[in-house]
Short mmCIF file of C-alpha atoms in Angstrom, two decimals:
data_model
loop_
_atom_site.label_atom_id
_atom_site.label_comp_id
_atom_site.label_asym_id
_atom_site.label_seq_id
_atom_site.Cartn_x
_atom_site.Cartn_y
_atom_site.Cartn_z
CA ILE A 1 63.20 182.31 111.94
CA THR A 2 60.78 185.23 112.04
CA GLY A 3 58.28 183.59 114.40
CA PRO A 4 58.57 181.98 117.83
CA GLY A 5 60.12 178.92 116.24
CA GLY A 6 63.36 180.56 117.36
CA VAL A 7 62.75 179.29 120.89
CA LEU A 8 63.27 175.76 119.56
CA TRP A 9 66.71 176.53 118.19
CA GLY A 10 68.27 179.35 120.21
CA ALA A 11 70.57 182.16 119.13
CA ASN A 12 71.76 180.44 115.96
CA SER A 13 68.28 180.63 114.42
CA PHE A 14 68.22 184.42 114.05
CA LEU A 15 69.59 184.19 110.50
CA GLY A 16 67.64 181.07 109.58
CA ILE A 17 67.98 177.29 109.79
CA ILE A 18 69.39 174.77 107.32
CA ASN A 19 67.46 171.50 107.27
CA VAL A 20 69.61 168.68 105.90
CA ILE A 21 67.62 165.64 104.80
CA SER A 22 69.98 162.73 104.15
CA LYS A 23 69.37 160.03 101.56
CA ASP A 24 67.10 157.13 102.42
CA ALA A 25 67.94 153.51 101.62
CA GLU A 26 65.30 153.49 98.88
CA ASP A 27 66.86 156.57 97.27
CA ILE A 28 70.12 154.63 96.84
CA ASP A 29 68.76 151.09 96.25
CA GLY A 30 72.12 149.47 95.60
CA VAL A 31 75.75 150.50 95.60
CA GLU A 32 77.30 153.77 94.48
CA GLY A 33 80.94 154.72 94.48
CA ALA A 34 83.62 156.89 92.93
CA LEU A 35 87.37 157.39 92.71
CA GLY A 36 89.05 160.73 92.19
CA TYR A 37 92.52 162.18 91.87
CA GLY A 38 93.79 165.74 91.60
CA ASP A 39 97.04 167.65 91.87
CA GLY A 40 98.13 171.23 92.27
CA PRO A 41 99.63 173.67 94.77
CA GLY A 42 96.48 173.77 96.92
CA SER A 43 96.05 170.08 97.78
CA ALA A 44 98.84 168.13 96.11
CA GLN A 45 98.50 164.44 95.21
CA SER A 46 94.88 164.36 96.33
CA PHE A 47 93.11 160.98 96.20
CA ARG A 48 89.55 160.28 97.29
CA ALA A 49 87.43 157.15 97.18
CA TRP A 50 83.95 156.54 98.53
CA VAL A 51 81.29 153.85 98.46
CA LEU A 52 77.64 154.10 99.50
CA PHE A 53 75.26 151.17 100.05
CA GLY A 54 71.52 151.45 100.54
CA LYS A 55 68.81 148.83 100.56
CA ALA A 56 65.33 148.31 102.00
CA PHE A 57 64.31 144.78 103.04
CA THR A 58 60.77 143.55 103.69
CA LEU A 59 60.76 141.21 106.69
CA PRO A 60 58.19 138.41 107.04
CA ARG A 61 55.45 139.02 109.59
CA GLY A 62 56.51 142.62 110.08
CA PRO A 63 54.01 145.08 111.58
CA ARG A 64 52.19 147.37 109.13
CA ASP A 65 54.44 148.14 106.16
CA TRP A 66 57.67 148.49 108.14
CA LYS A 67 60.91 147.72 106.33
CA LEU A 68 64.45 147.19 107.50
CA LYS A 69 66.51 149.92 105.82
CA VAL A 70 70.31 149.95 105.70
CA VAL A 71 72.50 152.88 104.64
CA GLN A 72 76.28 152.52 104.95
CA HIS A 73 78.88 155.00 103.74
CA LEU A 74 82.69 154.74 103.66
CA SER A 75 85.11 157.31 102.29
CA TYR A 76 88.86 157.79 102.34
CA GLU A 77 90.77 160.92 101.39
CA THR A 78 94.48 161.68 101.44
CA PHE A 79 96.43 164.70 100.19
CA LEU A 80 99.46 166.86 100.88
CA PRO A 81 98.69 170.23 102.49
CA PRO A 82 99.82 173.41 100.70
CA ARG A 83 103.59 173.94 101.04
CA HIS A 84 104.43 177.52 102.00
CA SER A 85 107.81 179.29 101.96
CA VAL A 86 108.32 181.57 104.98
CA PRO A 87 111.28 182.83 107.05
CA LEU A 88 112.55 180.07 109.32
CA THR A 89 111.90 180.80 113.02
CA LEU A 90 115.21 180.30 114.85
CA SER A 91 114.38 181.59 118.32
CA ARG A 92 111.74 183.50 120.28
CA SER A 93 110.72 183.99 123.90
CA PRO A 94 108.89 180.96 125.32
CA ALA A 95 105.26 181.12 126.46
CA PRO A 96 103.86 182.64 128.57
CA LEU A 97 106.48 185.43 128.53
CA PRO A 98 105.55 188.69 126.82
CA PRO A 99 106.57 188.76 123.15
CA GLY A 100 110.31 189.33 122.91
CA PRO A 101 112.84 189.38 120.09
CA THR A 102 112.31 186.79 117.38
CA ILE A 103 115.26 185.63 115.28
CA TYR A 104 114.50 184.49 111.73
CA GLY A 105 116.63 182.51 109.31
CA PRO A 106 116.48 182.13 105.54
CA ILE A 107 113.30 181.64 103.48
CA THR A 108 112.50 177.93 103.77
CA GLU A 109 109.80 175.71 102.32
CA GLY A 110 107.80 173.64 104.78
CA LEU A 111 107.40 169.92 104.27
CA PRO A 112 104.20 168.88 106.09
CA ASP A 113 103.10 165.30 106.50
CA ARG A 114 100.25 163.88 104.42
CA ASN A 115 96.63 164.32 105.53
CA GLN A 116 94.45 161.23 105.82
CA ILE A 117 90.73 161.05 106.63
CA LEU A 118 88.58 157.91 106.88
CA ASN A 119 84.82 158.38 107.37
CA ILE A 120 82.62 155.52 108.61
CA ASP A 121 78.95 156.46 108.95
CA GLY A 122 75.52 155.06 108.31
CA ARG A 123 71.97 154.49 109.47
CA LEU A 124 69.83 151.46 110.29
CA SER A 125 66.07 151.91 110.52
CA TYR A 126 63.04 149.72 111.08
CA GLY A 127 59.68 151.42 110.97
CA PRO A 128 59.76 154.49 113.21
CA LEU A 129 63.07 153.48 114.84
CA SER A 130 66.45 154.49 113.41
CA LEU A 131 70.05 154.28 114.56
CA SER A 132 72.55 156.75 113.07
CA TYR A 133 76.30 156.79 113.66
CA ALA A 134 79.49 158.44 112.48
CA TYR A 135 83.05 157.51 113.43
CA PRO A 136 85.68 159.47 111.49
CA ILE A 137 89.38 158.63 111.83
CA GLY A 138 92.08 160.88 110.50
CA VAL A 139 95.18 163.02 110.80
CA LEU A 140 95.28 166.64 109.63
CA ASN A 141 98.56 168.50 109.14
CA SER A 142 99.61 171.94 107.96
CA THR A 143 102.79 173.68 106.81
CA VAL A 144 102.81 176.68 109.13
CA SER A 145 102.23 176.55 112.88
CA PHE A 146 101.81 179.15 115.62
CA GLY A 147 104.23 182.06 115.35
CA ASN A 148 104.88 181.27 111.67
CA ALA A 149 106.97 178.21 112.65
CA LEU A 150 107.49 175.70 109.84
CA ALA A 151 106.79 172.00 109.90
CA ALA A 152 110.10 170.73 108.52
CA PRO A 153 112.48 167.79 109.06
CA PRO A 154 115.31 168.09 111.63
CA VAL A 155 118.57 169.79 110.62
CA ASN A 156 121.72 167.76 110.05
CA PRO A 157 124.47 169.62 112.02
CA MET A 158 127.13 168.37 109.60
CA THR A 159 125.54 169.37 106.30
CA LEU A 160 123.16 172.02 107.74
CA GLY A 161 120.49 170.48 105.53
CA LEU A 162 117.01 169.20 106.37
CA THR A 163 116.92 165.46 106.91
CA GLY A 164 114.59 162.74 108.15
CA GLN A 165 110.84 162.98 108.61
CA SER A 166 109.01 166.24 109.24
CA ILE A 167 107.94 167.18 112.74
CA ARG A 168 104.21 166.55 113.04
CA ASN A 169 102.25 169.81 112.93
CA GLY A 170 98.49 169.99 112.79
CA ILE A 171 95.13 170.08 114.55
CA THR A 172 92.91 167.06 113.99
CA VAL A 173 89.18 167.79 114.39
CA LEU A 174 86.90 164.73 114.45
CA ASP A 175 83.34 164.67 115.82
CA ARG A 176 81.76 161.28 116.47
CA TYR A 177 78.16 160.50 117.39
CA LEU A 178 75.56 157.80 117.95
CA THR A 179 71.82 158.62 117.79
CA LEU A 180 68.75 156.46 118.41
CA GLN A 181 65.52 158.04 117.15
CA TYR A 182 61.79 157.24 117.31
CA ARG A 183 59.61 159.21 114.90
CA ASP A 184 55.94 158.58 114.05
CA ARG A 185 52.56 160.24 113.54
CA PHE A 186 49.20 159.38 115.10
CA LEU A 187 45.50 160.33 115.06
CA ASN A 188 45.23 160.54 111.28
CA ASP A 189 48.40 162.64 111.06
CA ARG A 190 47.18 165.24 113.59
CA LEU A 191 49.80 164.31 116.24
CA GLY A 192 53.50 163.93 115.59
CA LEU A 193 56.23 162.70 117.93
CA ASP A 194 60.02 162.73 117.51
CA ALA A 195 62.22 161.42 120.36
CA LYS A 196 65.99 160.94 120.36
CA VAL A 197 68.78 159.82 122.66
CA TYR A 198 72.35 160.51 121.60
CA GLY A 199 76.01 160.54 122.54
CA ILE A 200 78.67 162.79 120.98
CA GLU A 201 82.46 162.88 121.28
CA PHE A 202 84.23 166.06 120.22
CA TYR A 203 87.81 165.01 119.38
CA ARG A 204 90.63 167.58 119.17
CA ASP A 205 94.24 166.47 118.79
CA ILE A 206 96.91 169.17 118.64
CA GLN A 207 100.56 168.55 117.72
CA ALA A 208 102.21 171.83 116.82
CA VAL A 209 105.67 173.13 116.02
CA SER A 210 106.72 176.02 118.27
CA ILE A 211 110.23 176.60 116.87
CA SER A 212 111.29 175.28 113.46
CA PRO A 213 114.30 172.93 113.16
CA SER A 214 117.43 175.02 112.56
CA ILE A 215 121.15 175.16 113.30
CA LEU A 216 120.36 176.50 116.79
CA ALA A 217 117.73 173.84 117.44
CA PRO A 218 118.30 170.81 115.14
CA ASN A 219 115.13 169.05 116.29
CA GLY A 220 113.04 172.18 116.73
CA LEU A 221 110.55 172.50 119.56
CA SER A 222 107.02 171.16 119.51
CA PHE A 223 104.17 170.47 121.90
CA SER A 224 101.13 168.19 121.89
CA ALA A 225 97.73 168.03 123.58
CA SER A 226 94.70 165.78 123.18
CA VAL A 227 91.38 167.32 124.16
CA ARG A 228 88.10 165.43 124.39
CA SER A 229 84.65 166.69 125.30
CA TYR A 230 81.43 164.72 125.50
CA ARG A 231 77.68 165.19 125.52
CA ILE A 232 74.94 162.64 126.20
CA GLY A 233 71.26 163.46 126.25
CA GLY A 234 67.83 163.22 124.75
CA THR A 235 65.15 165.33 123.11
CA VAL A 236 61.39 165.06 122.62
CA ASP A 237 59.56 167.14 120.02
CA GLY A 238 55.86 167.03 119.23
CA ASP A 239 53.25 168.83 117.16
CA VAL A 240 49.45 168.83 117.36
CA THR A 241 47.05 170.13 114.70
CA LEU A 242 43.93 171.69 116.25
CA PRO A 243 41.12 173.80 114.77
CA ARG A 244 42.77 177.12 113.80
CA ASN A 245 45.85 176.12 115.84
CA ARG A 246 49.12 174.31 115.37
CA LEU A 247 50.85 173.57 118.66
CA LEU A 248 54.54 172.67 118.99
CA PHE A 249 55.95 171.34 122.27
CA GLY A 250 58.93 169.46 123.60
CA GLY A 251 61.96 169.40 125.81
CA GLU A 252 65.51 168.19 126.15
CA ALA A 253 68.03 167.15 128.75
CA PHE A 254 71.74 166.61 128.32
CA TYR A 255 74.98 166.37 130.28
CA GLU A 256 78.23 167.66 128.80
CA TRP A 257 81.72 167.47 130.23
CA VAL A 258 85.40 167.99 129.44
CA PRO A 259 88.01 165.82 131.19
CA GLU A 260 91.18 167.62 132.24
CA ALA A 261 93.72 167.74 129.42
CA THR A 262 97.46 168.44 129.57
CA VAL A 263 99.99 169.77 127.10
CA SER A 264 103.47 168.24 126.92
CA PHE A 265 106.80 169.38 125.43
CA PRO A 266 109.08 166.55 124.22
CA THR A 267 112.40 168.20 125.06
CA THR A 268 114.94 167.84 127.85
CA GLU A 269 116.57 171.25 127.47
CA PRO A 270 115.53 173.32 130.54
CA ALA A 271 116.33 176.63 128.83
CA ARG A 272 113.80 175.89 126.10
CA LEU A 273 110.94 174.74 128.29
CA PRO A 274 108.08 177.15 129.08
CA LEU A 275 107.77 178.70 132.52
CA GLY A 276 105.88 176.73 135.15
CA CYS A 277 107.20 173.27 134.29
CA PRO A 278 106.78 170.96 137.30
CA LEU A 279 110.05 170.12 139.04
CA ALA A 280 111.10 166.49 139.30
CA PRO A 281 111.47 164.92 142.78
CA GLY A 282 114.90 165.65 144.24
CA SER A 283 115.40 168.78 142.16
CA THR A 284 117.39 171.52 143.89
CA TYR A 285 118.10 175.19 143.18
CA SER A 286 121.59 174.38 141.97
CA MET A 287 120.53 171.28 140.02
CA LEU A 288 117.17 171.98 138.46
CA SER A 289 115.44 169.05 136.80
CA TYR A 290 111.93 168.86 135.43
CA VAL A 291 109.27 166.19 135.02
CA PRO A 292 109.83 164.62 131.58
CA GLY A 293 107.57 166.16 128.96
CA CYS A 294 106.81 169.20 131.12
CA PRO A 295 103.10 168.34 131.51
CA LEU A 296 101.02 171.49 132.03
CA THR A 297 97.27 171.91 132.34
CA PHE A 298 95.78 172.73 128.95
CA VAL A 299 92.05 172.58 129.78
CA ASN A 300 90.60 172.23 133.26
CA GLY A 301 87.96 169.55 133.68
CA THR A 302 84.42 170.90 133.96
CA ASN A 303 80.80 169.91 133.30
CA ARG A 304 77.24 171.14 132.92
CA ALA A 305 73.76 169.57 132.97
CA VAL A 306 70.95 171.24 131.03
CA VAL A 307 67.19 170.68 131.11
CA ALA A 308 64.73 172.61 128.97
CA ALA A 309 61.10 172.66 127.83
CA TYR A 310 59.28 174.74 125.24
CA VAL A 311 55.83 175.36 123.82
CA SER A 312 54.93 177.34 120.72
CA ASP A 313 51.46 177.98 119.31
CA GLN A 314 50.40 179.25 115.90
CA PHE A 315 46.85 180.63 115.97
CA ARG A 316 44.96 181.68 112.82
CA PRO A 317 41.89 183.79 113.83
CA LEU A 318 41.40 184.77 110.19
CA GLN A 319 42.43 183.07 106.97
CA ARG A 320 44.97 185.82 106.23
CA LEU A 321 46.15 186.50 109.79
CA VAL A 322 48.51 184.36 111.88
CA LEU A 323 49.47 185.00 115.51
CA ASP A 324 52.51 183.18 116.92
CA GLY A 325 53.76 182.92 120.49
CA GLY A 326 56.35 180.74 122.14
CA VAL A 327 58.35 180.34 125.32
CA ARG A 328 61.31 178.18 126.30
CA VAL A 329 62.52 177.63 129.85
CA GLN A 330 65.96 176.11 130.38
CA ALA A 331 68.30 175.60 133.30
CA GLY A 332 72.02 174.90 133.33
CA LEU A 333 73.55 173.28 136.41
CA GLY A 334 76.93 171.84 137.38
CA ASP A 335 80.43 173.30 137.52
CA ARG A 336 79.55 175.80 134.77
CA PRO A 337 75.89 176.74 135.40
CA TYR A 338 73.91 179.25 133.38
CA GLN A 339 73.90 182.82 134.62
CA GLY A 340 70.37 184.15 134.16
CA ILE A 341 68.67 187.08 135.86
CA ASN A 342 70.11 187.76 139.33
CA GLY A 343 72.54 184.87 138.87
CA SER A 344 69.81 182.26 138.55
CA PRO A 345 70.68 179.11 136.55
CA VAL A 346 67.25 179.40 134.86
CA VAL A 347 66.93 181.26 131.54
CA VAL A 348 63.55 182.10 129.98
CA LEU A 349 63.31 182.81 126.25
CA GLY A 350 60.21 184.24 124.63
CA SER A 351 59.14 185.28 121.17
CA ALA A 352 56.03 186.43 119.32
CA ALA A 353 55.02 187.30 115.77
CA VAL A 354 52.13 188.62 113.71
CA VAL A 355 51.86 187.75 110.01
CA TRP A 356 49.25 189.42 107.78
CA ASN A 357 48.72 188.28 104.20
CA PHE A 358 47.35 191.62 103.00
CA PHE A 359 47.50 191.17 99.22
CA GLN A 360 48.00 188.07 97.05
CA ASP A 361 51.42 186.61 98.04
CA MET A 362 52.54 189.71 99.96
CA HIS A 363 52.84 189.61 103.75
CA LEU A 364 53.56 192.04 106.55
CA LYS A 365 55.43 190.60 109.53
CA ALA A 366 56.15 191.97 112.98
CA ASN A 367 58.18 189.85 115.37
CA TYR A 368 60.22 189.84 118.55
CA ALA A 369 62.59 187.12 119.75
CA THR A 370 65.17 186.55 122.47
CA GLY A 371 68.15 184.21 122.44
CA PHE A 372 70.84 182.87 124.73
CA ARG A 373 74.06 180.99 124.08
CA PRO A 374 76.56 180.12 126.84
CA PRO A 375 80.31 180.27 126.13
CA VAL A 376 82.00 176.99 125.24
CA PHE A 377 84.19 175.32 127.86
CA ASN A 378 87.35 176.19 125.95
CA ASN A 379 86.59 179.89 126.54
CA THR A 380 85.94 179.47 130.26
CA ASP A 381 88.24 176.70 131.46
CA SER A 382 91.32 176.57 129.25
CA ASN A 383 94.73 177.65 130.51
CA GLY A 384 95.06 181.23 129.30
CA ALA A 385 98.85 181.14 129.69
#
């Protein structure tokens, strides 16, 4: 964004903004759907089905020309991840020790579990009010894990062959949200208002193989962690058309937090547990015993509250000359506050631009903009070990 519109969007707007306009109920006006199947080494045995319903209903005695609009989408996809052949990891130093010797076995093909994704999303609207939601459910797996470990079934000590079901290995990423929006225009289209309240759940489920099943470790070694983070908040955006001016204004407030998450190791072999496992009650130096699952902190709980306001004005003193100026003031409080000038939790962003249409459709632009983006909680509060 070459003008002060960047203060509305922050650091991510420096290369531009993508505006996604989803289908309206009247665009669909009925039911659409499709089935698909594909196969190959990339995504084997891939099946996908989706259905989309959209309809606008005129209610009796409704104000103005408001309609009840319904959009509902369902999709299901399942496929086998790519199957890679890599050297089998037999042994390596456990985390968080420095990297030590790694012992590899023969070239082995991984056998990952099937991926499955169910998407449930839609929108209900009545006049200027709309309710949007998305609730995906799924499991994502992969062949190769950290340290090139394979997702493969356990080893049969008698036949030395792979048997049973593969050890689960994958990172499931699902983001869920609920948004209530009011959007309308007033004063013969000279004043616009867009207000939202929302809630978001960022869902991360990790189940990863650390050491592949082998003769030395028939069941392999794996670990699991479920991480959730949340944000609730609201925004207000407005625009006013004035003589020679177009004024944008608004603000937002939200609270985001991450509950403490732990990682566990489903093994009872002390020699193969990572360092720092909590000792079980009654454990002694001669008879060490650990808490089952070896629960360790994966992400420390933390939070932040943010409030912000902005104003941006576009002034046209001449038909071919536009002057832009904008400022955004925001503050981050809580366990992870913003770090502005002199450690203040307040951050001020400003931008300005001059646009001169000097010949036909040719323009000269001069602009200046500032941006700010805080690190995500995973970078500040995860367990580095």
